[in-house]
Amino acid sequence: MNKKKFLANFLTYIFLIVFTVIALYPIINVFTISIRPDDRLLSTSLSIIPEGATFKQYIELFTNRPFLLWVWNSAIVSFVVTVTGVALASTAGYALSRFQFIGKQVSMLGLLTTQMFPATMLLLPMYIMLIKLQLINSYLGIIIVYSATALPFCVWQMKGYYDTIPFSLEESARIDGCTKWQSFYKIILPLAAPALVITALFSFMTAWSEYIVAAQVLQDTDLYTLPLGLKSFQSNLTTEWGLYAAAALVVSIPVVILFIILSKWLVSGLTLGSVKG
Amino acid sequence: MIVSVLNKHLISATILLAFAFSLLTLPGCGSNKKENEIVIWHNMRPEEKNVIQEQLDEFMKLHPGIKVIQLYKETEEMRSGYIVAAIGGEGPELIYGPSDQVGPFTEMEIIKPLETVFSQEYFSDYNKDALIYTNNSLWMIADKLGNHLTLVYNKDLLPVPPKTEKELIESGMKLTKDFNNDGRTDQYGLVWNYTEPYFFVPFLTGFGGWVLDSLNQPTLNTPAMVAGLKFIQDLRDKYKIIPNEADYDIADVLFKEGKAAMIINGDWSWSSYGNAGINYGISTLPYITVSGHYATPMVAPKGYSINVNVDDEKLAKVRMLLEFLLSSEKQLETSLEVKTFPSRTELYNDPRLLNDEILLNSKKQIEQGRALPIVTEMRAIWDAMRPSYQAVLGGAITPEKAAQLMQEDAVKKIREMREDVDNPVWGLIVQVLMLLIVLAALFFTRKSIVAFFRSFKKNTFAYFLVLPALVIMIAVVLYPFIYNIILSFSNMSLSHIHDWKITGFEQYAKVFVEPQFYEFFLKTLIWTFSNITFHVVIGVTLALLLNKKLPGTGIFRTLLILPWAVPQYIVALTWRGMFNYEYGAINLILVKFLSMSPVEWLKSPTEAFMAIIITNIWLGFPFMMIIALGALQSIPQELYEAADLDGARWFNKLKTITIPLIKPVMIPAITLGIIWTFNNINVVWLVSNAGEPSDKTHILVSFVYKAAFNLYRYGYAAAFSVVIFLILFAFGMTFLKRTKATESVY
């Protein structure tokens, strides 16, 4: 038995290591670009540490570019979108999972269908609409658009997770004297912590990495978010690849930190089983 | 315990929400049209950008009341972004770019004629190529001439540049070397981005050809074209002085590393070679002795146009700014700094310009060059040349056949772009039909609507929970949706940007008679299903392993999400590099560790398609992994314990416990994953370099973008998008019905 278990664990690690290497290799390449002394996307050599490696791009990024401003702007936008996404998706998903009401099927399908139209075609009318609403050059405009981008997935995902939590929990809560709202936020919501984590991560990433809408809506450089800032290192045939790569890596750090913080709730399982049992 | 923790969470959540909404109101209030602000959109490279910023700072010091903002945008994105903004009545005051953007902009009437803004004598000192006229009006004033290709050579390897094509081949052969005799070339005589038509043009002109005649009809099926194509083939296959596979970045890197003696590249690239430590020189492209013509590049002035939406009051300020930026003094400053060529003739005898070797040779090349045609037809020419040219390079067709196909394709594309459908009868029928559908929809749902209002009272709580999300969705999506559906029945195109009207079903008919529609539909299906299958299988497997909670899994978990966390753009391009035939990591692994033969990933359609799928699998598995990890938490441990007592094997547990219980969470993710992947244009675009080789590596959305949107066929593009939407809608309905995802599990 023990031998078998040992073998299983050993294979698990092998598999994880292989996939981690595959996951990391292209990113290590990005790192190599970022420390290459001249702006080169490619190289004919495969060495990870290039000749004349330098961290000057990172220093340039933080000292001579408004990088921290972009980080701050993106952080604000992403934070608001995350909060909005979590708040609206956790409630809407709950209603769709638990209640029968007219328009339920239609709303669920409606949410899905919003994702089906090729996004490039929606840009022109969306832009015209934002102009009419005076939302050009404002965060309010992109926050609403981002929330709408993130919500369909988040709502469906929350609904799916609530579906795995038995009805009996609320029923017993109601018998104990909880209101509908109380039994939702006190009993069910904490049990859905893993789904909330996914919703939060997804909403955050939607706002953190979006470029096309931001490029059309935000014209004021003071309002630039990270993807817009990064793009400014680029130019048709002469991109500042070193800076771009350095910035791309720095930009992923907040995402990783957020993930590390949130994964406590993602994998803790908050003893759903014991409540159920 | 749980309850008290929760209360704390709830309080903090409320505070956060309040904070969030106070934030929302802040930046939204500012007015967005500022009286004293001038915005310039441009596609200048970083050094040029620095120079113009300094000049703008100087201008703002002179005119403290005016604020000027320069914004970089990538050429194509700048154009489409400007079109969208200008049609919406907004956009930057000034737009700066190569002269060919004047073509579409004037046809769409989104830039101002300039002869009324400046007096005639103001133009007396300009090189006439710098003033872009069409239809007897002036639309752009250039400050730079150029954007032209020249021969750049590494002086350490080649002291004297070749003058003729024979010398080019001769020195190329001498300098193409395999130092260690391993059968791989270590140094090339010549490299350049020769797979791209713009970079091929010098060899079309070199054999006496050109792209358009005086009536703007394509002239691609000519002996010159055939000779030019054969010449490139010979350079690669007969003389072997250029690499087998070369895109812009590979060519660039070979020259920068000193592994190529010559490169054909434009004025934008030169200074970067100096920065990379190459002792380089500039020379005109060779004289082709067999034809008696010089190989000449296209020359494009770059300059400013004024947005049609600029009002008179602001126009005075804009004019002041232009006079400042276009002055001889500023032009000279720029020229000396970034090696571009000025448009003021009084500078042409300035000793500071004449003494600069690079600028002098650049000038010679400009004088030999031919002006890039500014008509919109050029877009169709490029799009028609690329696939057949690349097919010749891939050995799929002969140069003769390619020339013929290019011509046919260009004629077809121009016809499509210019096509004007106007069918008042059908237009009216469609409008009546639309009205009827809306009325019928209202009529047939009237009971549901009444019932909805009745049940609202009963189900207040549920509606209270679900409505905020729905309202946001409807607010954002409804208008663009309806707009597009109407557009899909219209004739909106290059010549009908403002005055489009509903004309009937023509655009739909065109979608279905497009022969490539079915080919790319099939590719889209393969693309979507292979991606999703791998995403789910890899994601769920990893999640299962990580969920075993062995020591160290936390680290693996964090590392494995990295492909999701790093911005897509740069990793997608990194993957493209990894697929390179000679230098890419993937072929190296195949050859060294798996003893396989190298694969020409990016050169043949099937392999290139595999390459984009592999890249997207890598990008997408972490997301499914996270979702599966979350889903696994909903499974009570007791179920497994009970199964263990019954002596169940792991496979049985997987089948009877794990899969059914993660299904409710996975199904939404899979459904949306399929929809997103179906419409995912980014990865396809980046890895295959917009559909290369030969426009074969497309899925439906990238095809519609290239074939319709790029040629400003908006009505057609909208109809195509509606078709894509309907395909996905049909799929979505069937899939959900099969998986019963809209219904509750318990």
Short mmCIF file of C-alpha atoms in Angstrom, two decimals, chain B residues 206-533:
data_model
loop_
_atom_site.label_atom_id
_atom_site.label_comp_id
_atom_site.label_asym_id
_atom_site.label_seq_id
_atom_site.Cartn_x
_atom_site.Cartn_y
_atom_site.Cartn_z
CA GLY B 206 13.74 46.62 -60.41
CA PHE B 207 12.35 44.57 -63.27
CA GLY B 208 10.28 47.46 -64.52
CA GLY B 209 6.96 46.73 -62.86
CA TRP B 210 4.58 48.72 -60.67
CA VAL B 211 1.44 48.01 -58.71
CA LEU B 212 -1.18 50.31 -60.24
CA ASP B 213 -1.80 52.07 -63.53
CA SER B 214 -2.93 55.67 -63.88
CA LEU B 215 -6.58 54.60 -63.51
CA ASN B 216 -5.78 52.87 -60.23
CA GLN B 217 -6.26 49.44 -61.74
CA PRO B 218 -3.86 46.75 -60.54
CA THR B 219 -0.96 45.82 -62.83
CA LEU B 220 0.28 42.73 -61.08
CA ASN B 221 0.14 40.14 -63.84
CA THR B 222 3.20 41.36 -65.72
CA PRO B 223 6.53 39.86 -66.85
CA ALA B 224 8.20 42.18 -64.34
CA MET B 225 6.27 40.56 -61.50
CA VAL B 226 7.22 37.09 -62.69
CA ALA B 227 10.87 38.09 -63.05
CA GLY B 228 10.87 39.69 -59.60
CA LEU B 229 9.36 36.60 -57.98
CA LYS B 230 11.88 34.37 -59.73
CA PHE B 231 14.70 36.60 -58.58
CA ILE B 232 13.70 36.18 -54.92
CA GLN B 233 13.32 32.44 -55.40
CA ASP B 234 16.80 32.30 -56.91
CA LEU B 235 18.34 34.29 -54.07
CA ARG B 236 16.98 31.72 -51.70
CA ASP B 237 17.19 28.44 -53.60
CA LYS B 238 19.87 28.89 -56.25
CA TYR B 239 22.39 31.24 -54.68
CA LYS B 240 21.33 30.45 -51.12
CA ILE B 241 22.33 33.86 -49.81
CA ILE B 242 19.15 34.53 -47.83
CA PRO B 243 17.65 32.43 -44.99
CA ASN B 244 15.00 29.89 -45.76
CA GLU B 245 12.53 31.52 -43.43
CA ALA B 246 12.77 35.15 -42.45
CA ASP B 247 10.31 37.52 -40.95
CA TYR B 248 11.08 41.04 -39.79
CA ASP B 249 12.35 40.12 -36.35
CA ILE B 250 14.57 37.25 -37.49
CA ALA B 251 16.18 39.37 -40.19
CA ASP B 252 16.64 42.20 -37.73
CA VAL B 253 18.28 40.02 -35.12
CA LEU B 254 20.64 38.35 -37.61
CA PHE B 255 21.93 41.70 -38.74
CA LYS B 256 22.19 43.04 -35.21
CA GLU B 257 24.19 40.01 -34.12
CA GLY B 258 26.59 40.48 -37.03
CA LYS B 259 25.38 37.26 -38.60
CA ALA B 260 24.32 38.92 -41.82
CA ALA B 261 26.39 41.15 -44.06
CA MET B 262 23.49 43.06 -45.61
CA ILE B 263 19.89 43.80 -44.75
CA ILE B 264 17.21 45.62 -46.68
CA ASN B 265 15.37 47.78 -44.21
CA GLY B 266 13.79 51.18 -43.82
CA ASP B 267 14.94 54.47 -42.35
CA TRP B 268 13.18 53.64 -39.09
CA SER B 269 15.63 50.82 -38.36
CA TRP B 270 19.04 52.32 -39.01
CA SER B 271 19.81 53.92 -35.70
CA SER B 272 18.98 50.68 -33.88
CA TYR B 273 21.81 48.99 -35.79
CA GLY B 274 24.21 51.61 -34.59
CA ASN B 275 22.93 51.06 -31.06
CA ALA B 276 23.56 47.35 -31.40
CA GLY B 277 27.20 48.09 -32.14
CA ILE B 278 27.14 47.40 -35.86
CA ASN B 279 29.41 49.54 -38.01
CA TYR B 280 26.82 50.07 -40.71
CA GLY B 281 26.51 51.99 -43.93
CA ILE B 282 23.59 52.89 -46.18
CA SER B 283 23.57 52.37 -49.89
CA THR B 284 21.01 52.60 -52.64
CA LEU B 285 19.44 49.33 -53.71
CA PRO B 286 21.22 47.67 -56.64
CA TYR B 287 20.83 48.40 -60.31
CA ILE B 288 19.31 45.40 -62.06
CA THR B 289 21.51 44.93 -65.13
CA VAL B 290 19.30 42.38 -66.87
CA SER B 291 16.36 44.78 -66.94
CA GLY B 292 18.12 48.14 -66.97
CA HIS B 293 16.16 49.48 -63.99
CA TYR B 294 17.10 50.42 -60.48
CA ALA B 295 15.55 48.42 -57.69
CA THR B 296 13.60 51.24 -56.12
CA PRO B 297 11.58 51.27 -52.93
CA MET B 298 8.30 52.99 -52.29
CA VAL B 299 8.69 56.40 -50.74
CA ALA B 300 6.01 57.72 -48.45
CA PRO B 301 5.87 61.19 -46.98
CA LYS B 302 4.71 61.31 -43.39
CA GLY B 303 2.72 64.23 -42.16
CA TYR B 304 -0.23 65.85 -40.46
CA SER B 305 -3.92 65.99 -41.31
CA ILE B 306 -6.57 67.92 -39.38
CA ASN B 307 -9.66 66.25 -37.96
CA VAL B 308 -12.87 67.35 -39.67
CA ASN B 309 -14.46 67.84 -36.25
CA VAL B 310 -12.11 70.66 -35.26
CA ASP B 311 -14.09 73.89 -34.87
CA ASP B 312 -12.94 77.28 -36.16
CA GLU B 313 -11.89 78.60 -32.80
CA LYS B 314 -9.58 75.71 -32.22
CA LEU B 315 -8.40 75.68 -35.81
CA ALA B 316 -6.35 78.83 -35.24
CA LYS B 317 -4.46 77.13 -32.43
CA VAL B 318 -3.96 73.98 -34.46
CA ARG B 319 -2.57 76.06 -37.32
CA MET B 320 -0.16 77.77 -34.98
CA LEU B 321 1.06 74.41 -33.75
CA LEU B 322 1.50 73.07 -37.28
CA GLU B 323 3.45 76.13 -38.39
CA PHE B 324 5.71 75.60 -35.43
CA LEU B 325 6.26 71.88 -35.96
CA LEU B 326 6.72 72.21 -39.72
CA SER B 327 9.16 75.10 -39.57
CA SER B 328 12.56 74.63 -41.20
CA GLU B 329 14.27 74.93 -37.86
CA LYS B 330 12.29 72.09 -36.26
CA GLN B 331 12.56 69.91 -39.33
CA LEU B 332 16.33 70.24 -39.35
CA GLU B 333 16.45 69.39 -35.66
CA THR B 334 14.44 66.25 -36.29
CA SER B 335 16.42 65.22 -39.36
CA LEU B 336 19.77 65.42 -37.65
CA GLU B 337 18.46 63.61 -34.61
CA VAL B 338 16.57 60.69 -36.17
CA LYS B 339 17.99 60.60 -39.73
CA THR B 340 14.75 61.26 -41.53
CA PHE B 341 14.55 63.50 -44.57
CA PRO B 342 12.91 66.96 -44.29
CA SER B 343 10.21 68.34 -46.59
CA ARG B 344 11.42 71.99 -46.71
CA THR B 345 13.50 72.52 -49.83
CA GLU B 346 15.54 75.33 -48.30
CA LEU B 347 17.16 72.70 -46.08
CA TYR B 348 18.37 70.60 -48.99
CA ASN B 349 21.54 72.62 -49.38
CA ASP B 350 22.20 72.92 -45.70
CA PRO B 351 25.75 71.75 -45.02
CA ARG B 352 24.68 69.99 -41.86
CA LEU B 353 22.51 67.69 -43.93
CA LEU B 354 24.97 67.33 -46.78
CA ASN B 355 27.77 66.32 -44.45
CA ASP B 356 25.84 63.46 -42.94
CA GLU B 357 26.75 60.31 -44.86
CA ILE B 358 23.62 58.44 -43.85
CA LEU B 359 21.28 61.28 -44.79
CA LEU B 360 23.09 61.82 -48.07
CA ASN B 361 22.70 58.20 -49.17
CA SER B 362 19.17 58.21 -47.90
CA LYS B 363 18.48 61.22 -50.11
CA LYS B 364 19.84 59.39 -53.15
CA GLN B 365 17.52 56.51 -52.49
CA ILE B 366 14.54 58.84 -52.02
CA GLU B 367 15.28 60.51 -55.34
CA GLN B 368 15.24 57.11 -57.05
CA GLY B 369 12.16 55.94 -55.19
CA ARG B 370 8.55 56.00 -56.29
CA ALA B 371 5.78 57.54 -54.27
CA LEU B 372 3.53 55.13 -52.42
CA PRO B 373 0.09 55.48 -54.04
CA ILE B 374 -2.32 57.02 -51.60
CA VAL B 375 -5.49 55.54 -53.05
CA THR B 376 -7.45 53.12 -50.91
CA GLU B 377 -7.00 50.51 -53.66
CA MET B 378 -3.50 49.94 -52.25
CA ARG B 379 -4.99 48.06 -49.32
CA ALA B 380 -6.55 45.60 -51.75
CA ILE B 381 -3.24 45.35 -53.63
CA TRP B 382 -1.31 44.41 -50.49
CA ASP B 383 -3.96 41.92 -49.41
CA ALA B 384 -3.96 40.38 -52.88
CA MET B 385 -0.18 40.16 -53.23
CA ARG B 386 0.59 38.58 -49.89
CA PRO B 387 -1.04 35.13 -50.20
CA SER B 388 0.17 34.34 -53.72
CA TYR B 389 3.64 35.70 -53.04
CA GLN B 390 3.96 33.53 -49.97
CA ALA B 391 2.60 30.56 -51.90
CA VAL B 392 5.42 31.01 -54.42
CA LEU B 393 7.93 31.08 -51.59
CA GLY B 394 6.36 27.97 -50.12
CA GLY B 395 6.69 26.25 -53.47
CA ALA B 396 2.95 25.76 -53.86
CA ILE B 397 2.57 27.65 -57.15
CA THR B 398 4.78 29.00 -59.95
CA PRO B 399 5.64 32.69 -60.30
CA GLU B 400 3.52 32.87 -63.47
CA LYS B 401 0.52 31.45 -61.70
CA ALA B 402 1.11 33.74 -58.72
CA ALA B 403 1.17 36.85 -60.88
CA GLN B 404 -2.09 35.82 -62.46
CA LEU B 405 -3.73 35.05 -59.10
CA MET B 406 -2.55 38.32 -57.58
CA GLN B 407 -4.10 40.26 -60.40
CA GLU B 408 -7.42 38.40 -60.24
CA ASP B 409 -7.56 38.70 -56.48
CA ALA B 410 -6.74 42.41 -56.52
CA VAL B 411 -9.41 43.11 -59.12
CA LYS B 412 -11.90 41.14 -57.07
CA LYS B 413 -11.02 42.88 -53.81
CA ILE B 414 -11.21 46.32 -55.37
CA ARG B 415 -14.56 45.49 -56.89
CA GLU B 416 -15.84 44.29 -53.51
CA MET B 417 -14.52 47.36 -51.78
CA ARG B 418 -16.14 49.68 -54.31
CA GLU B 419 -19.30 47.68 -54.63
CA ASP B 420 -22.35 49.79 -54.14
CA VAL B 421 -25.57 48.02 -53.47
CA ASP B 422 -28.73 50.01 -53.47
CA ASN B 423 -32.02 48.24 -53.64
CA PRO B 424 -34.85 50.45 -52.44
CA VAL B 425 -37.44 47.68 -52.72
CA TRP B 426 -35.54 45.19 -50.64
CA GLY B 427 -34.49 47.96 -48.29
CA LEU B 428 -38.11 48.75 -47.64
CA ILE B 429 -39.04 45.09 -47.25
CA VAL B 430 -36.31 44.58 -44.66
CA GLN B 431 -37.44 47.63 -42.74
CA VAL B 432 -41.03 46.46 -42.72
CA LEU B 433 -39.91 42.99 -41.69
CA MET B 434 -37.88 44.40 -38.81
CA LEU B 435 -40.87 46.38 -37.61
CA LEU B 436 -43.10 43.33 -37.88
CA ILE B 437 -40.65 41.21 -35.94
CA VAL B 438 -40.50 43.75 -33.13
CA LEU B 439 -44.29 44.01 -33.02
CA ALA B 440 -44.69 40.24 -33.16
CA ALA B 441 -42.18 39.83 -30.39
CA LEU B 442 -44.13 42.27 -28.25
CA PHE B 443 -47.40 40.57 -29.13
CA PHE B 444 -46.31 37.05 -28.36
CA THR B 445 -44.55 37.95 -25.16
CA ARG B 446 -47.34 40.18 -23.89
CA LYS B 447 -48.58 37.51 -21.50
CA SER B 448 -45.09 36.90 -20.16
CA ILE B 449 -44.56 40.61 -19.68
CA VAL B 450 -47.78 40.92 -17.73
CA ALA B 451 -46.89 37.84 -15.77
CA PHE B 452 -43.46 39.29 -15.12
CA PHE B 453 -44.91 42.38 -13.51
CA ARG B 454 -47.30 40.26 -11.48
CA SER B 455 -44.62 37.91 -10.27
CA PHE B 456 -42.36 40.82 -9.47
CA LYS B 457 -44.19 41.33 -6.21
CA LYS B 458 -44.08 37.67 -5.32
CA ASN B 459 -40.43 37.22 -6.19
CA THR B 460 -39.12 40.61 -5.15
CA PHE B 461 -36.10 39.10 -3.45
CA ALA B 462 -34.97 37.15 -6.51
CA TYR B 463 -35.43 40.14 -8.81
CA PHE B 464 -33.65 42.36 -6.37
CA LEU B 465 -30.66 40.03 -6.56
CA VAL B 466 -30.60 39.48 -10.29
CA LEU B 467 -31.58 42.84 -11.75
CA PRO B 468 -28.43 44.93 -11.09
CA ALA B 469 -26.33 42.54 -13.15
CA LEU B 470 -28.90 42.36 -15.91
CA VAL B 471 -29.38 46.10 -16.10
CA ILE B 472 -25.64 46.65 -16.58
CA MET B 473 -25.53 44.00 -19.29
CA ILE B 474 -28.49 45.37 -21.15
CA ALA B 475 -27.22 48.93 -20.88
CA VAL B 476 -23.87 48.05 -22.38
CA VAL B 477 -24.79 45.48 -24.95
CA LEU B 478 -28.23 46.26 -26.29
CA TYR B 479 -27.42 49.33 -28.36
CA PRO B 480 -24.28 47.91 -30.03
CA PHE B 481 -26.19 44.72 -30.78
CA ILE B 482 -29.11 46.38 -32.49
CA TYR B 483 -26.77 48.76 -34.30
CA ASN B 484 -24.85 45.83 -35.76
CA ILE B 485 -27.91 43.91 -36.80
CA ILE B 486 -29.20 46.96 -38.65
CA LEU B 487 -25.76 47.50 -40.16
CA SER B 488 -25.72 43.95 -41.46
CA PHE B 489 -28.64 44.82 -43.75
CA SER B 490 -26.99 48.02 -44.92
CA ASN B 491 -24.52 49.18 -47.53
CA MET B 492 -22.13 50.85 -45.07
CA SER B 493 -18.71 50.84 -46.71
CA LEU B 494 -15.83 53.05 -47.70
CA SER B 495 -17.99 55.33 -49.84
CA HIS B 496 -21.04 55.17 -47.57
CA ILE B 497 -19.71 55.92 -44.15
CA HIS B 498 -22.11 58.70 -43.31
CA ASP B 499 -24.94 58.13 -45.75
CA TRP B 500 -25.50 54.39 -45.42
CA LYS B 501 -28.98 52.94 -45.64
CA ILE B 502 -30.74 49.64 -45.33
CA THR B 503 -30.54 47.77 -48.60
CA GLY B 504 -31.60 44.19 -47.93
CA PHE B 505 -29.98 40.81 -47.72
CA GLU B 506 -27.06 41.30 -50.14
CA GLN B 507 -24.41 41.23 -47.46
CA TYR B 508 -25.70 37.91 -46.13
CA ALA B 509 -25.80 36.45 -49.60
CA LYS B 510 -22.15 37.46 -50.02
CA VAL B 511 -21.18 35.71 -46.79
CA PHE B 512 -22.51 32.39 -47.98
CA VAL B 513 -21.13 32.55 -51.49
CA GLU B 514 -17.65 33.33 -50.14
CA PRO B 515 -15.84 30.07 -50.96
CA GLN B 516 -13.43 30.43 -48.07
CA PHE B 517 -16.25 30.74 -45.55
CA TYR B 518 -16.65 26.97 -45.29
CA GLU B 519 -12.92 26.31 -45.15
CA PHE B 520 -12.45 28.72 -42.28
CA PHE B 521 -15.58 27.53 -40.56
CA LEU B 522 -14.08 24.06 -40.46
CA LYS B 523 -10.79 25.47 -39.21
CA THR B 524 -12.64 27.40 -36.51
CA LEU B 525 -14.31 24.20 -35.35
CA ILE B 526 -10.99 22.36 -35.21
CA TRP B 527 -9.39 25.31 -33.46
CA THR B 528 -12.16 25.59 -30.87
CA PHE B 529 -12.55 21.95 -30.03
CA SER B 530 -8.89 21.06 -29.87
CA ASN B 531 -8.25 24.05 -27.65
CA ILE B 532 -11.09 23.40 -25.26
CA THR B 533 -10.41 19.68 -25.04
#
